[in-house]
Coordinates of C-alpha atoms and ligand atoms in Angstrom, one line a residue:
Chain A
M862 CA -31.6 9.7 6.1
T863 CA -29.5 12.1 4.2
D864 CA -30.7 15.6 3.3
S865 CA -31.9 15.4 -0.3
S866 CA -33.3 18.9 -0.5
K867 CA -32.7 21.3 -3.4
S868 CA -30.0 23.1 -1.4
A869 CA -28.1 19.9 -0.7
R870 CA -28.2 19.0 -4.4
N871 CA -27.0 22.5 -5.3
E872 CA -24.2 22.3 -2.8
L873 CA -23.1 18.9 -4.2
R874 CA -23.2 20.3 -7.8
N875 CA -20.9 23.1 -6.7
V876 CA -18.4 20.7 -5.2
L877 CA -18.5 18.5 -8.3
R878 CA -18.0 21.5 -10.5
E879 CA -15.0 22.6 -8.5
R880 CA -13.3 19.2 -8.0
F881 CA -14.2 16.8 -10.8
P882 CA -13.7 17.7 -14.5
R883 CA -16.5 16.5 -16.7
E884 CA -14.8 13.3 -17.9
H885 CA -16.0 9.8 -17.9
G886 CA -12.9 8.8 -15.9
Q887 CA -14.0 11.0 -13.0
L888 CA -17.0 8.7 -12.2
L889 CA -15.2 6.6 -9.7
P890 CA -13.4 9.5 -8.0
A891 CA -16.8 11.3 -7.8
L892 CA -18.5 8.3 -6.3
H893 CA -15.7 7.9 -3.8
Y894 CA -16.3 11.5 -2.8
L895 CA -20.0 10.8 -2.2
Q896 CA -19.3 7.8 -0.1
H897 CA -16.8 9.7 1.9
E898 CA -19.3 12.5 2.5
F899 CA -22.4 10.4 3.3
G900 CA -21.1 7.0 4.2
F901 CA -22.9 5.5 1.2
L902 CA -24.2 6.6 -2.2
P903 CA -27.6 8.2 -1.8
D904 CA -29.8 7.9 -4.9
W905 CA -30.1 11.6 -5.3
G906 CA -26.3 12.0 -5.1
M907 CA -25.8 9.5 -7.9
E908 CA -28.3 11.4 -9.9
V909 CA -26.4 14.7 -9.4
V910 CA -23.2 12.9 -10.4
S911 CA -25.0 11.6 -13.5
W912 CA -26.0 15.1 -14.5
H913 CA -22.6 16.6 -13.8
L914 CA -20.6 14.0 -15.8
G915 CA -23.3 13.5 -18.5
I916 CA -23.4 9.8 -17.9
P917 CA -26.9 8.2 -17.8
A918 CA -28.1 7.5 -14.2
S919 CA -28.6 3.8 -15.0
E920 CA -24.9 3.6 -16.0
V921 CA -23.8 5.4 -12.9
Y922 CA -25.9 3.0 -10.8
G923 CA -24.6 0.0 -12.8
A924 CA -21.0 1.0 -12.3
A925 CA -21.6 1.7 -8.6
T926 CA -23.1 -1.6 -7.8
S927 CA -20.2 -3.5 -9.6
Y928 CA -17.8 -2.1 -7.0
L929 CA -17.7 -3.9 -3.6
E930 CA -16.3 -1.0 -1.8
L931 CA -19.2 1.3 -2.7
R932 CA -22.5 1.1 -0.8
V933 CA -25.8 1.9 -2.3
A934 CA -27.7 1.2 0.9
E935 CA -27.5 3.3 4.0
P936 CA -25.7 1.5 6.8
G937 CA -26.3 1.8 10.5
D938 CA -24.8 4.6 12.6
H939 CA -21.8 2.4 13.3
V940 CA -20.3 -0.2 11.0
V941 CA -18.5 -3.2 12.4
R942 CA -16.6 -5.4 10.0
V943 CA -15.1 -8.8 10.9
C944 CA -12.3 -10.3 8.8
T945 CA -13.3 -13.9 7.8
G946 CA -10.2 -14.5 5.8
L947 CA -7.9 -17.4 6.2
A948 CA -5.3 -15.9 8.5
C949 CA -7.9 -14.5 10.8
R950 CA -9.7 -17.8 11.0
V951 CA -6.5 -19.6 11.9
A952 CA -5.9 -17.1 14.6
G953 CA -9.4 -17.5 16.2
G954 CA -11.5 -15.1 14.1
D955 CA -14.6 -17.4 14.3
G956 CA -14.8 -16.9 18.1
V957 CA -14.5 -13.1 17.6
L958 CA -17.4 -13.2 15.0
D959 CA -19.5 -15.3 17.4
A960 CA -18.9 -12.8 20.2
L961 CA -20.0 -9.9 18.0
K962 CA -23.1 -11.7 16.7
A963 CA -24.0 -12.5 20.3
C964 CA -23.6 -9.1 21.7
L965 CA -25.3 -7.3 18.7
G966 CA -28.0 -9.9 18.2
V967 CA -27.6 -9.8 14.4
E968 CA -26.1 -11.9 11.7
I969 CA -23.6 -10.7 9.0
G970 CA -25.2 -8.2 6.7
E971 CA -27.8 -7.1 9.3
T972 CA -28.3 -3.9 11.2
T973 CA -29.5 -3.8 14.8
G974 CA -33.0 -2.5 15.5
T975 CA -33.9 1.1 16.2
G976 CA -33.8 2.6 19.7
G977 CA -30.4 4.2 20.2
E978 CA -27.8 4.2 17.5
T979 CA -27.8 1.3 15.1
V980 CA -24.9 -1.0 14.3
T981 CA -24.3 -2.8 11.0
L982 CA -22.3 -6.1 11.1
E983 CA -20.4 -7.0 8.0
N984 CA -17.6 -9.3 7.0
T985 CA -14.7 -8.9 4.6
A986 CA -12.5 -11.5 2.9
C987 CA -9.4 -9.8 4.1
G988 CA -8.4 -6.8 6.1
F989 CA -4.8 -6.9 4.8
L990 CA -3.3 -7.0 8.2
C991 CA -3.0 -10.8 8.3
G992 CA 0.2 -10.5 10.3
V993 CA -1.7 -9.2 13.3
A994 CA -4.8 -11.4 12.9
P995 CA -7.6 -11.7 13.9
A996 CA -8.8 -8.4 12.9
I997 CA -12.0 -6.3 13.1
Q998 CA -12.8 -2.8 11.9
I999 CA -15.1 -0.5 13.8
D1000 CA -16.2 2.7 12.1
G1001 CA -13.2 2.7 9.8
R1002 CA -10.6 1.9 12.4
W1003 CA -8.8 -1.5 12.4
H1004 CA -8.1 -3.5 15.5
G1005 CA -5.6 -6.3 15.3
R1006 CA -4.8 -9.2 17.6
T1007 CA -8.4 -9.0 18.9
T1008 CA -10.1 -11.5 21.1
P1009 CA -13.8 -12.3 21.7
E1010 CA -13.6 -10.3 25.0
R1011 CA -11.9 -7.3 23.5
A1012 CA -14.3 -7.2 20.6
A1013 CA -17.3 -7.3 23.0
A1014 CA -15.7 -4.5 25.1
A1015 CA -15.2 -2.4 22.0
I1016 CA -18.9 -2.7 21.1
A1017 CA -19.9 -1.8 24.6
R1018 CA -17.9 1.4 24.2
L1019 CA -19.8 2.5 21.1
S1020 CA -21.8 5.5 22.3
H1021 CA -25.5 5.1 23.1
W1022 CA -25.4 1.5 22.0
V1023 CA -27.8 -0.3 24.3
V1024 CA -26.8 -3.9 24.8
S1025 CA -29.8 -6.1 24.3
Chain B
M862 CA 23.8 21.6 -15.5
T863 CA 23.8 17.8 -15.8
A864 CA 21.3 15.6 -14.0
N865 CA 24.1 14.3 -11.9
A866 CA 25.2 17.8 -10.7
A867 CA 21.6 18.7 -10.0
Y868 CA 21.2 15.5 -8.0
E869 CA 24.3 15.9 -6.0
R870 CA 23.1 19.4 -5.0
L871 CA 19.8 18.0 -3.8
R872 CA 21.5 15.3 -1.9
K873 CA 23.9 17.6 -0.2
A874 CA 21.1 19.9 0.9
A875 CA 19.3 16.9 2.3
I876 CA 22.4 15.8 4.3
D877 CA 22.7 19.4 5.6
R878 CA 19.2 19.5 6.8
L879 CA 19.6 16.1 8.5
S880 CA 22.7 17.4 10.3
A881 CA 20.5 19.4 12.6
H882 CA 19.8 16.1 14.4
I883 CA 23.4 15.1 14.9
G884 CA 24.2 14.5 18.6
K885 CA 20.6 13.5 19.4
F886 CA 18.9 10.3 20.1
R887 CA 16.9 9.1 17.1
V888 CA 13.6 7.5 18.0
S889 CA 11.8 5.8 15.2
V890 CA 8.3 4.3 15.4
Q891 CA 7.1 1.9 12.7
V892 CA 3.7 3.0 11.8
G893 CA 1.9 0.9 9.1
H894 CA -1.5 -0.4 8.4
C895 CA -0.9 -3.4 10.6
S896 CA 0.9 -1.7 13.5
S897 CA -1.7 1.1 13.7
S898 CA -4.2 -1.6 14.5
V899 CA -2.2 -2.7 17.5
G900 CA -1.3 0.7 19.0
A901 CA 1.5 2.3 17.0
E902 CA -0.3 5.6 16.9
E903 CA -0.6 5.7 20.6
V904 CA 3.1 5.1 20.9
V905 CA 3.7 8.1 18.6
E906 CA 1.4 10.3 20.7
S907 CA 3.3 9.3 23.8
F908 CA 6.7 10.3 22.3
Q909 CA 5.3 13.5 20.8
G910 CA 4.2 14.5 24.3
D911 CA 7.3 13.4 26.2
L912 CA 10.5 13.5 24.1
L913 CA 12.8 16.4 24.9
D914 CA 15.1 18.4 22.6
N915 CA 17.8 15.8 22.9
S916 CA 15.7 13.3 20.9
H917 CA 14.5 13.4 17.3
L918 CA 11.2 11.5 16.5
V919 CA 10.9 9.8 13.1
I920 CA 7.9 7.9 11.6
T921 CA 8.8 5.0 9.4
G922 CA 6.9 2.2 7.7
C923 CA 7.0 -1.3 9.1
D924 CA 10.0 -3.5 8.6
G925 CA 7.7 -6.4 8.0
A926 CA 7.9 -8.1 11.4
C927 CA 4.2 -7.8 11.9
F928 CA 4.3 -10.3 14.8
D929 CA 6.5 -7.9 16.8
A930 CA 4.6 -4.7 15.9
P931 CA 4.5 -2.0 17.1
L932 CA 8.3 -1.7 16.8
V933 CA 10.5 1.2 18.0
T934 CA 14.2 1.7 17.3
V935 CA 16.3 4.0 19.5
T936 CA 19.7 5.1 18.1
D937 CA 22.1 6.8 20.4
P938 CA 24.2 9.8 19.2
V939 CA 27.1 7.5 18.5
G940 CA 25.0 5.4 16.1
S941 CA 24.3 2.2 18.0
S942 CA 20.7 1.1 17.9
V943 CA 18.3 -0.9 19.9
R944 CA 15.2 -2.4 18.3
L945 CA 12.3 -2.8 20.7
P946 CA 9.3 -5.1 19.9
R947 CA 5.7 -4.7 21.0
V948 CA 6.0 -1.3 22.5
D949 CA 2.9 0.1 24.0
F950 CA 2.0 3.6 25.5
D951 CA 3.4 2.8 28.9
T952 CA 6.7 1.4 27.5
A953 CA 7.0 4.5 25.4
V954 CA 6.7 6.7 28.5
R955 CA 9.5 4.6 30.1
I956 CA 11.7 5.0 27.1
S957 CA 11.1 8.8 27.1
T958 CA 12.0 9.0 30.8
M959 CA 15.3 7.1 30.2
L960 CA 16.2 9.3 27.2
E961 CA 15.5 12.4 29.3
G962 CA 18.3 11.2 31.6
G963 CA 20.5 10.7 28.6
A964 CA 20.5 6.9 28.7
A965 CA 19.3 4.6 25.8
P966 CA 17.1 1.6 26.6
L967 CA 19.1 -1.5 27.3
R968 CA 19.9 -3.9 24.6
Y969 CA 17.0 -6.3 24.1
E970 CA 17.2 -10.0 23.2
D971 CA 16.0 -9.2 19.8
D972 CA 14.5 -11.9 17.6
T973 CA 16.8 -11.5 14.6
A974 CA 16.1 -14.7 12.7
F975 CA 13.2 -13.2 10.9
L976 CA 15.1 -10.4 9.3
S977 CA 18.6 -12.0 9.0
G978 CA 17.2 -14.9 7.0
Q979 CA 16.1 -12.5 4.3
T980 CA 17.7 -10.9 1.3
R981 CA 16.4 -7.4 1.0
V982 CA 16.6 -5.6 -2.4
A983 CA 13.2 -4.1 -2.9
L984 CA 12.7 -3.8 0.8
E985 CA 16.2 -2.6 1.7
G986 CA 15.9 0.1 4.5
I987 CA 12.2 -0.4 5.1
G988 CA 11.2 0.3 8.6
E989 CA 14.4 2.4 9.1
M990 CA 13.9 5.1 6.6
D991 CA 11.7 8.1 7.4
A992 CA 8.4 7.5 5.6
D993 CA 7.1 11.0 5.8
G994 CA 10.1 13.0 4.5
I995 CA 12.4 12.8 1.5
D996 CA 15.7 13.7 3.2
E997 CA 16.7 10.3 4.6
Y998 CA 15.9 8.7 1.2
L999 CA 18.0 11.2 -0.7
A1000 CA 20.9 11.1 1.8
S1001 CA 21.1 7.4 1.5
G1002 CA 21.5 7.6 -2.2
G1003 CA 17.8 7.6 -3.2
Y1004 CA 17.0 9.0 -6.6
G1005 CA 20.5 8.0 -7.7
G1006 CA 19.0 5.3 -9.9
L1007 CA 16.8 7.9 -11.7
T1008 CA 19.9 10.2 -12.1
E1009 CA 21.8 7.3 -13.6
A1010 CA 18.9 6.6 -16.0
L1011 CA 18.6 10.2 -17.1
S1012 CA 22.4 10.4 -17.7
G1013 CA 22.0 8.0 -20.6
S1014 CA 19.5 7.3 -23.3
H1015 CA 16.3 5.2 -22.8
E1016 CA 18.0 2.4 -24.8
V1017 CA 20.7 2.1 -22.1
V1018 CA 18.1 1.7 -19.4
I1019 CA 16.2 -0.9 -21.4
E1020 CA 19.4 -2.8 -22.1
R1021 CA 20.4 -2.8 -18.4
V1022 CA 17.0 -4.1 -17.3
K1023 CA 17.2 -6.8 -20.0
T1024 CA 20.5 -7.9 -18.6
S1025 CA 19.2 -7.9 -15.1
G1026 CA 16.5 -10.4 -16.1
L1027 CA 13.8 -8.5 -14.2
R1028 CA 10.4 -9.9 -14.7
G1029 CA 7.0 -8.6 -13.6
R1030 CA 6.1 -9.3 -10.0
G1031 CA 2.3 -8.9 -10.6
G1032 CA 1.8 -12.6 -11.3
A1033 CA 2.5 -13.2 -15.0
Y1034 CA 6.3 -12.6 -14.8
F1035 CA 6.5 -10.9 -18.2
P1036 CA 10.0 -9.4 -18.8
A1037 CA 9.8 -5.8 -17.8
A1038 CA 12.0 -4.3 -20.5
L1039 CA 10.1 -6.1 -23.3
K1040 CA 6.8 -4.5 -22.1
W1041 CA 8.4 -1.1 -22.2
E1042 CA 9.8 -1.7 -25.7
G1043 CA 6.4 -2.8 -26.8
A1044 CA 4.7 0.4 -25.6
R1045 CA 7.5 2.5 -27.1
K1046 CA 7.0 0.9 -30.5
A1047 CA 3.2 1.1 -30.4
A1048 CA 1.5 3.9 -32.3
G1049 CA -0.3 6.7 -30.5
E1050 CA 0.5 9.5 -28.0
P1051 CA 0.5 10.2 -25.2
R1052 CA 1.6 6.9 -23.6
Y1053 CA 0.8 6.1 -20.0
L1054 CA 2.3 4.1 -17.1
V1055 CA 0.0 2.6 -14.5
V1056 CA 1.6 1.4 -11.3
N1057 CA -0.6 -1.5 -10.2
S1058 CA -0.9 -1.3 -6.4
E1059 CA -4.4 -2.7 -6.3
E1060 CA -3.4 -5.8 -4.4
G1061 CA -6.9 -7.0 -3.6
E1062 CA -6.2 -10.7 -3.3
P1063 CA -6.9 -11.8 0.3
G1064 CA -3.8 -12.5 2.3
L1065 CA -1.5 -10.2 0.2
F1066 CA -0.2 -7.1 1.8
K1067 CA 3.3 -6.6 0.3
D1068 CA 2.6 -3.6 -2.0
R1069 CA 0.9 -1.8 0.8
H1070 CA 4.0 -2.2 3.0
I1071 CA 6.3 -1.0 0.3
M1072 CA 4.2 2.1 -0.4
E1073 CA 3.9 2.8 3.3
G1074 CA 7.5 2.3 4.1
L1075 CA 9.4 3.3 0.9
P1076 CA 7.1 5.6 -1.1
H1077 CA 10.0 7.3 -2.7
R1078 CA 11.5 4.0 -4.0
V1079 CA 8.2 3.1 -5.7
I1080 CA 8.1 6.6 -7.3
E1081 CA 11.8 6.5 -8.3
G1082 CA 11.2 3.1 -9.9
A1083 CA 8.1 4.4 -11.7
L1084 CA 10.1 7.4 -13.1
I1085 CA 12.8 5.1 -14.4
A1086 CA 10.3 2.9 -16.2
A1087 CA 8.5 5.9 -17.6
Y1088 CA 11.7 7.3 -18.9
A1089 CA 12.7 4.0 -20.5
A1090 CA 9.3 3.6 -22.2
G1091 CA 8.9 7.2 -23.4
I1092 CA 6.1 8.0 -21.0
E1093 CA 5.2 11.4 -19.5
T1094 CA 2.1 10.6 -17.5
V1095 CA 2.2 8.1 -14.6
F1096 CA -0.8 6.9 -12.5
I1097 CA -0.2 5.2 -9.3
Y1098 CA -3.3 3.0 -8.8
I1099 CA -3.8 2.4 -5.1
N1100 CA -6.3 0.1 -3.5
A1101 CA -9.5 1.8 -2.2
E1102 CA -8.9 0.8 1.4
A1103 CA -5.1 1.4 1.5
D1104 CA -5.5 4.9 2.9
L1105 CA -2.1 5.0 4.6
S1106 CA -0.4 3.9 1.4
S1107 CA -2.1 6.7 -0.4
T1108 CA -1.3 9.3 2.2
R1109 CA 2.4 8.4 2.2
V1110 CA 2.7 8.3 -1.6
E1111 CA 0.9 11.6 -1.9
K1112 CA 3.3 13.3 0.6
A1113 CA 6.2 11.7 -1.3
L1114 CA 5.0 13.0 -4.6
S1115 CA 4.6 16.5 -3.3
D1116 CA 8.1 16.4 -1.8
A1117 CA 9.6 15.1 -5.1
M1118 CA 7.8 17.7 -7.1
A1119 CA 9.0 20.5 -4.8
L1120 CA 12.6 19.4 -5.5
G1121 CA 12.2 19.1 -9.2
L1122 CA 12.4 15.3 -9.3
I1123 CA 8.9 15.3 -10.9
G1124 CA 7.8 18.1 -13.3
N1125 CA 8.7 19.8 -16.5
D1126 CA 12.4 19.5 -16.4
V1127 CA 13.4 16.6 -14.2
L1128 CA 16.8 17.2 -12.6
G1129 CA 17.5 19.7 -15.4
S1130 CA 17.6 16.9 -18.0
G1131 CA 14.8 18.4 -20.1
W1132 CA 12.6 15.3 -19.5
A1133 CA 9.0 16.1 -18.3
V1134 CA 6.8 13.8 -16.3
N1135 CA 3.6 14.1 -14.3
V1136 CA 2.5 11.6 -11.6
E1137 CA -1.0 11.2 -10.2
I1138 CA -2.7 8.9 -7.7
R1139 CA -5.8 7.0 -8.7
R1140 CA -7.8 5.0 -6.2
G1141 CA -9.5 1.6 -6.8
A1142 CA -12.9 0.7 -5.5
G1143 CA -12.6 -2.8 -4.1
G1144 CA -12.9 -6.3 -5.4
Y1145 CA -10.1 -8.6 -6.2
V1146 CA -10.5 -8.5 -9.9
C1147 CA -9.7 -4.7 -10.0
G1148 CA -6.0 -5.7 -10.0
E1149 CA -6.4 -7.5 -13.4
E1150 CA -5.0 -5.0 -15.8
T1151 CA -7.9 -4.5 -18.2
T1152 CA -10.4 -4.3 -15.3
L1153 CA -8.2 -1.7 -13.8
L1154 CA -8.3 0.3 -17.0
N1155 CA -12.1 0.1 -17.0
T1156 CA -12.1 1.4 -13.4
M1157 CA -9.8 4.3 -14.4
E1158 CA -12.1 5.3 -17.3
G1159 CA -15.3 5.1 -15.1
Y1160 CA -16.8 1.9 -16.5
R1161 CA -18.1 -1.2 -14.8
R1162 CA -15.7 -3.4 -13.0
E1163 CA -15.3 -6.1 -15.6
P1164 CA -12.4 -7.2 -17.8
R1165 CA -11.8 -6.3 -21.4
L1166 CA -11.0 -8.8 -24.1
R1167 CA -7.3 -9.1 -25.1
P1168 CA -5.9 -8.5 -27.6
P1169 CA -5.4 -5.6 -28.0
F1170 CA -3.0 -5.6 -25.1
P1171 CA -2.7 -2.5 -23.0
T1172 CA 0.8 -1.8 -24.4
E1173 CA -1.0 -1.1 -27.8
S1174 CA -4.3 0.1 -26.6
G1175 CA -4.7 0.8 -22.9
Y1176 CA -5.9 3.8 -21.0
L1177 CA -8.1 5.9 -23.3
G1178 CA -7.0 3.7 -26.1
R1179 CA -3.3 4.8 -25.9
P1180 CA -0.2 2.6 -25.4
T1181 CA -0.1 1.9 -21.7
V1182 CA 2.5 0.1 -19.6
I1183 CA 1.0 -1.6 -16.5
N1184 CA 3.6 -2.7 -13.9
N1185 CA 3.3 -4.0 -10.4
A1186 CA 4.6 -1.8 -7.7
E1187 CA 7.2 -4.4 -6.5
T1188 CA 8.5 -4.8 -10.1
L1189 CA 9.3 -1.1 -10.2
T1190 CA 10.8 -1.0 -6.7
N1191 CA 13.7 -3.1 -7.9
L1192 CA 14.7 -0.6 -10.6
P1193 CA 16.7 1.8 -8.4
F1194 CA 18.9 -1.1 -7.3
I1195 CA 19.4 -2.3 -10.9
M1196 CA 20.4 1.2 -12.0
T1197 CA 22.8 1.9 -9.1
A1198 CA 24.3 -1.5 -8.2
G1199 CA 24.2 -2.7 -11.8
P1200 CA 22.2 -5.4 -13.6
E1201 CA 24.9 -8.0 -12.9
A1202 CA 24.5 -7.6 -9.2
F1203 CA 20.7 -8.1 -9.6
A1204 CA 21.2 -11.1 -11.9
A1205 CA 23.6 -12.7 -9.3
I1206 CA 20.6 -13.0 -6.9
G1207 CA 18.3 -16.0 -7.5
V1208 CA 18.9 -18.3 -10.5
E1209 CA 19.1 -18.0 -14.2
G1210 CA 15.6 -17.2 -15.6
A1211 CA 14.4 -16.2 -12.2
T1212 CA 16.7 -13.4 -11.0
G1213 CA 16.3 -11.2 -8.0
T1214 CA 14.1 -11.7 -5.0
K1215 CA 10.4 -12.1 -4.3
V1216 CA 8.6 -10.3 -1.6
M1217 CA 5.9 -12.4 0.1
S1218 CA 3.2 -11.9 2.7
L1219 CA 3.6 -14.6 5.3
S1220 CA 0.6 -15.3 7.6
G1221 CA -1.4 -18.1 9.1
A1222 CA -0.2 -20.8 11.5
T1223 CA 3.5 -19.7 11.6
I1224 CA 5.1 -18.3 14.7
R1225 CA 6.3 -15.2 12.9
S1226 CA 4.3 -13.5 10.3
G1227 CA 4.9 -10.5 8.0
L1228 CA 6.9 -9.5 5.0
V1229 CA 9.5 -11.9 3.7
E1230 CA 11.9 -11.1 0.8
V1231 CA 14.1 -14.0 -0.4
P1232 CA 15.9 -14.9 -3.6
F1233 CA 14.1 -16.9 -6.2
S1234 CA 14.8 -20.6 -5.8
T1235 CA 14.6 -20.5 -2.0
P1236 CA 12.8 -23.6 -0.7
L1237 CA 9.5 -22.9 0.8
R1238 CA 10.6 -24.8 3.9
E1239 CA 13.1 -22.1 4.6
V1240 CA 10.4 -19.4 4.4
V1241 CA 8.0 -21.3 6.7
M1242 CA 10.3 -23.1 9.1
D1243 CA 13.3 -20.8 9.4
I1244 CA 12.1 -17.3 8.7
G1245 CA 8.5 -18.0 9.8
G1246 CA 9.9 -19.8 12.9
G1247 CA 7.8 -23.0 12.2
L1248 CA 4.3 -23.6 13.3
L1249 CA 2.5 -22.3 16.3
P1250 CA 2.2 -24.8 19.2
G1251 CA -0.7 -27.1 18.6
Q1252 CA -0.8 -26.5 14.9
T1253 CA -0.1 -29.1 12.2
L1254 CA 0.6 -28.3 8.6
T1255 CA -2.4 -29.1 6.5
A1256 CA -1.8 -27.0 3.4
L1257 CA 0.3 -24.2 1.9
G1258 CA -1.6 -21.4 0.3
V1259 CA 0.8 -19.8 -2.2
G1260 CA -0.3 -16.7 -4.2
G1261 CA -3.6 -16.2 -2.5
P1262 CA -6.9 -18.1 -2.6
S1263 CA -7.2 -18.0 -6.3
S1264 CA -4.0 -20.0 -6.7
G1265 CA -5.3 -22.9 -4.7
L1266 CA -3.6 -24.9 -2.0
L1267 CA -0.5 -27.1 -2.0
P1268 CA -0.1 -30.2 0.1
P1269 CA 2.5 -30.2 3.0
S1270 CA 4.9 -32.2 0.9
A1271 CA 5.3 -29.0 -1.3
L1272 CA 7.5 -27.5 1.5
D1273 CA 10.5 -28.7 -0.4
T1274 CA 9.4 -26.8 -3.6
R1275 CA 11.6 -24.0 -4.5
L1276 CA 10.1 -20.6 -5.0
M1277 CA 10.0 -20.0 -8.8
P1278 CA 7.9 -17.8 -11.1
Ligands
FMN1048 C1 -7.7 -11.7 -11.3 C2 -6.3 -11.0 -11.4 C3 -5.9 -10.1 -10.4 C4 -4.7 -9.4 -10.5 N1 -4.4 -8.6 -9.5 C5 -3.2 -7.9 -9.6 C6 -2.8 -7.0 -8.5 O1 -3.5 -6.9 -7.5 N2 -1.6 -6.4 -8.7 C7 -0.8 -6.5 -9.8 O2 0.2 -5.9 -9.9 N3 -1.2 -7.4 -10.8 C8 -2.3 -8.1 -10.7 N4 -2.7 -8.9 -11.7 C9 -1.8 -9.0 -12.9 C10 -2.0 -7.8 -13.8 O3 -3.1 -8.1 -14.7 C11 -0.8 -7.4 -14.6 O4 -0.3 -8.6 -15.3 C12 0.4 -6.9 -13.8 O5 0.0 -5.8 -13.1 C13 1.5 -6.5 -14.7 O6 2.6 -6.0 -13.9 P1 4.0 -6.8 -14.0 O7 4.4 -7.0 -15.4 O8 5.0 -5.8 -13.3 O9 3.9 -8.0 -13.2 C14 -3.9 -9.6 -11.6 C15 -4.3 -10.5 -12.6 C16 -5.5 -11.2 -12.5 C17 -5.9 -12.1 -13.6
SF4_1049 S1 -6.5 -9.7 7.7 FE1 -6.1 -11.0 6.0 S2 -5.6 -11.9 5.8 FE2 -6.4 -11.0 7.4 S3 -7.3 -12.6 7.9 FE3 -7.7 -11.3 7.7 S4 -7.7 -12.2 5.8 FE4 -7.0 -12.5 6.0
FES1050 S1 1.9 -3.3 8.5 FE1 3.2 -3.3 10.1 S2 4.4 -5.0 10.0 FE2 2.7 -5.2 8.7

């Protein structure tokens, strides 16, 4: 959970005032900032952006949900993304995905249960490093030429993650 | 002072600064989005910790040989180079130890077919040129194309680009010079240039490489186009996930500004231009130009009806030129080598080269730049090295998933717009 207290809102208002001029075109940059700060777009944060830019909250939400890169739901403590694009599949990406599913015990789009830190498993249509396929991304960092074994080992290294 | 005199002064200063490294080994590490995922940063850390004063470490972009990443090139004080593929932390330690003793690594049986089969215009120097500083670009003649442009009127630039036959590399192949003329004639001020580096189509990674490895050439190309089209505000629109591209372009912009190559009086010519980065937010359609404009203005990610075309009513309703990053990267060559030299590459109606992202079942994968009219067979079988053992050719995907698949018999098709 993010801190949605009055002081958190005020702090965000100050940052927005300093960094984002009150123009419609600043919506995406401001949402990017939110995502960078919190890992997703908390409702209260979008509301503060809506006040600051003078754009109705419904419009802010509508724009936010039309962009794949922006998350409106809070992910787990760790995010693991698997590339399921063509080049990665040709290079054995399916096996990597299966290994990740098996060691996390979740399907794509799901988050592991509570008890220790949680992990969200996602896929992407391309990681844009097709030349070193297959690729996975763990907490923002890409790993190319991966194998089922290496992927499983990387998961095991995620701190406090208890293998089920 | 003329633009040319101002430029020569900058260039000489850059050469002087670089002369501090004369007599040293030059160790360059190719750090790109791909190579970072297979250990390039660890290699850099190793060199940073181990190299002595007799060596000079340089970070470059990738030369496009993804299959060999991470790549390191060691150049001895006399200028002879060894290019070393798939270097890891331990190999880097061994290289540092040899250099400590004053010896360069031994010549390696380098796989040269991938690069030697290509014709590099847009990508010329990628993977060799310092990607974090401006000096090597300037010293090698970089920003000479901009200087040439500023030395004449915008009409001269437009005429040259018409003669070159340059067409847009973003997919529609519209003649670049005609687009600029359209924006110039359209009513309304100010006009804008948007460099389209969204590149969200799965499987395509060429614009990222270009921005990572040659950020100054993208900027120089954008400045030439802006000057030709009468534009003073440029936005470089970079994919939301292409963080390294953004970092390199941002550094390049600040270096160019510090030297007066961007600003109120570019190279003393009196021409003013401002350049800013804008980031996308994901999703393949963001690269479509009217969707891109919606994104920039803070609206939903959906296309607008055309007409009006952006050249008449684009960003904030003003005349806006939208060009792909690769399109612009060709401009410095056209201005310095001349439009005829460009037109001599490829065939009539399809001049110059095309940069492609090669991946899948080929032995070698990465960035390939070849003249238009090159048969696909040459790209896949010669440059790509053919298929990996155990693979059979079932289909060719050209232009990303949205362009569909071609049957194996299409191997003899020539690359055309
Ligand atoms: C669905 C779709 C996606 C596109 N994606 C890109 C892109 O990622 N990069 C790009 O430069 N052009 C893209 N385009 C083409 C642009 O709309 C535009 O034509 C191009 O940027 C113009 O630049 P050019 O004249 O230099 O080719 C896309 C077009 C469509 C229809
Ligand atoms: S990195 Fe790209 S290209 Fe890649 S597989 Fe993944 S999809 Fe594709
Ligand atoms: S990013 Fe490094 S070669 Fe592709």
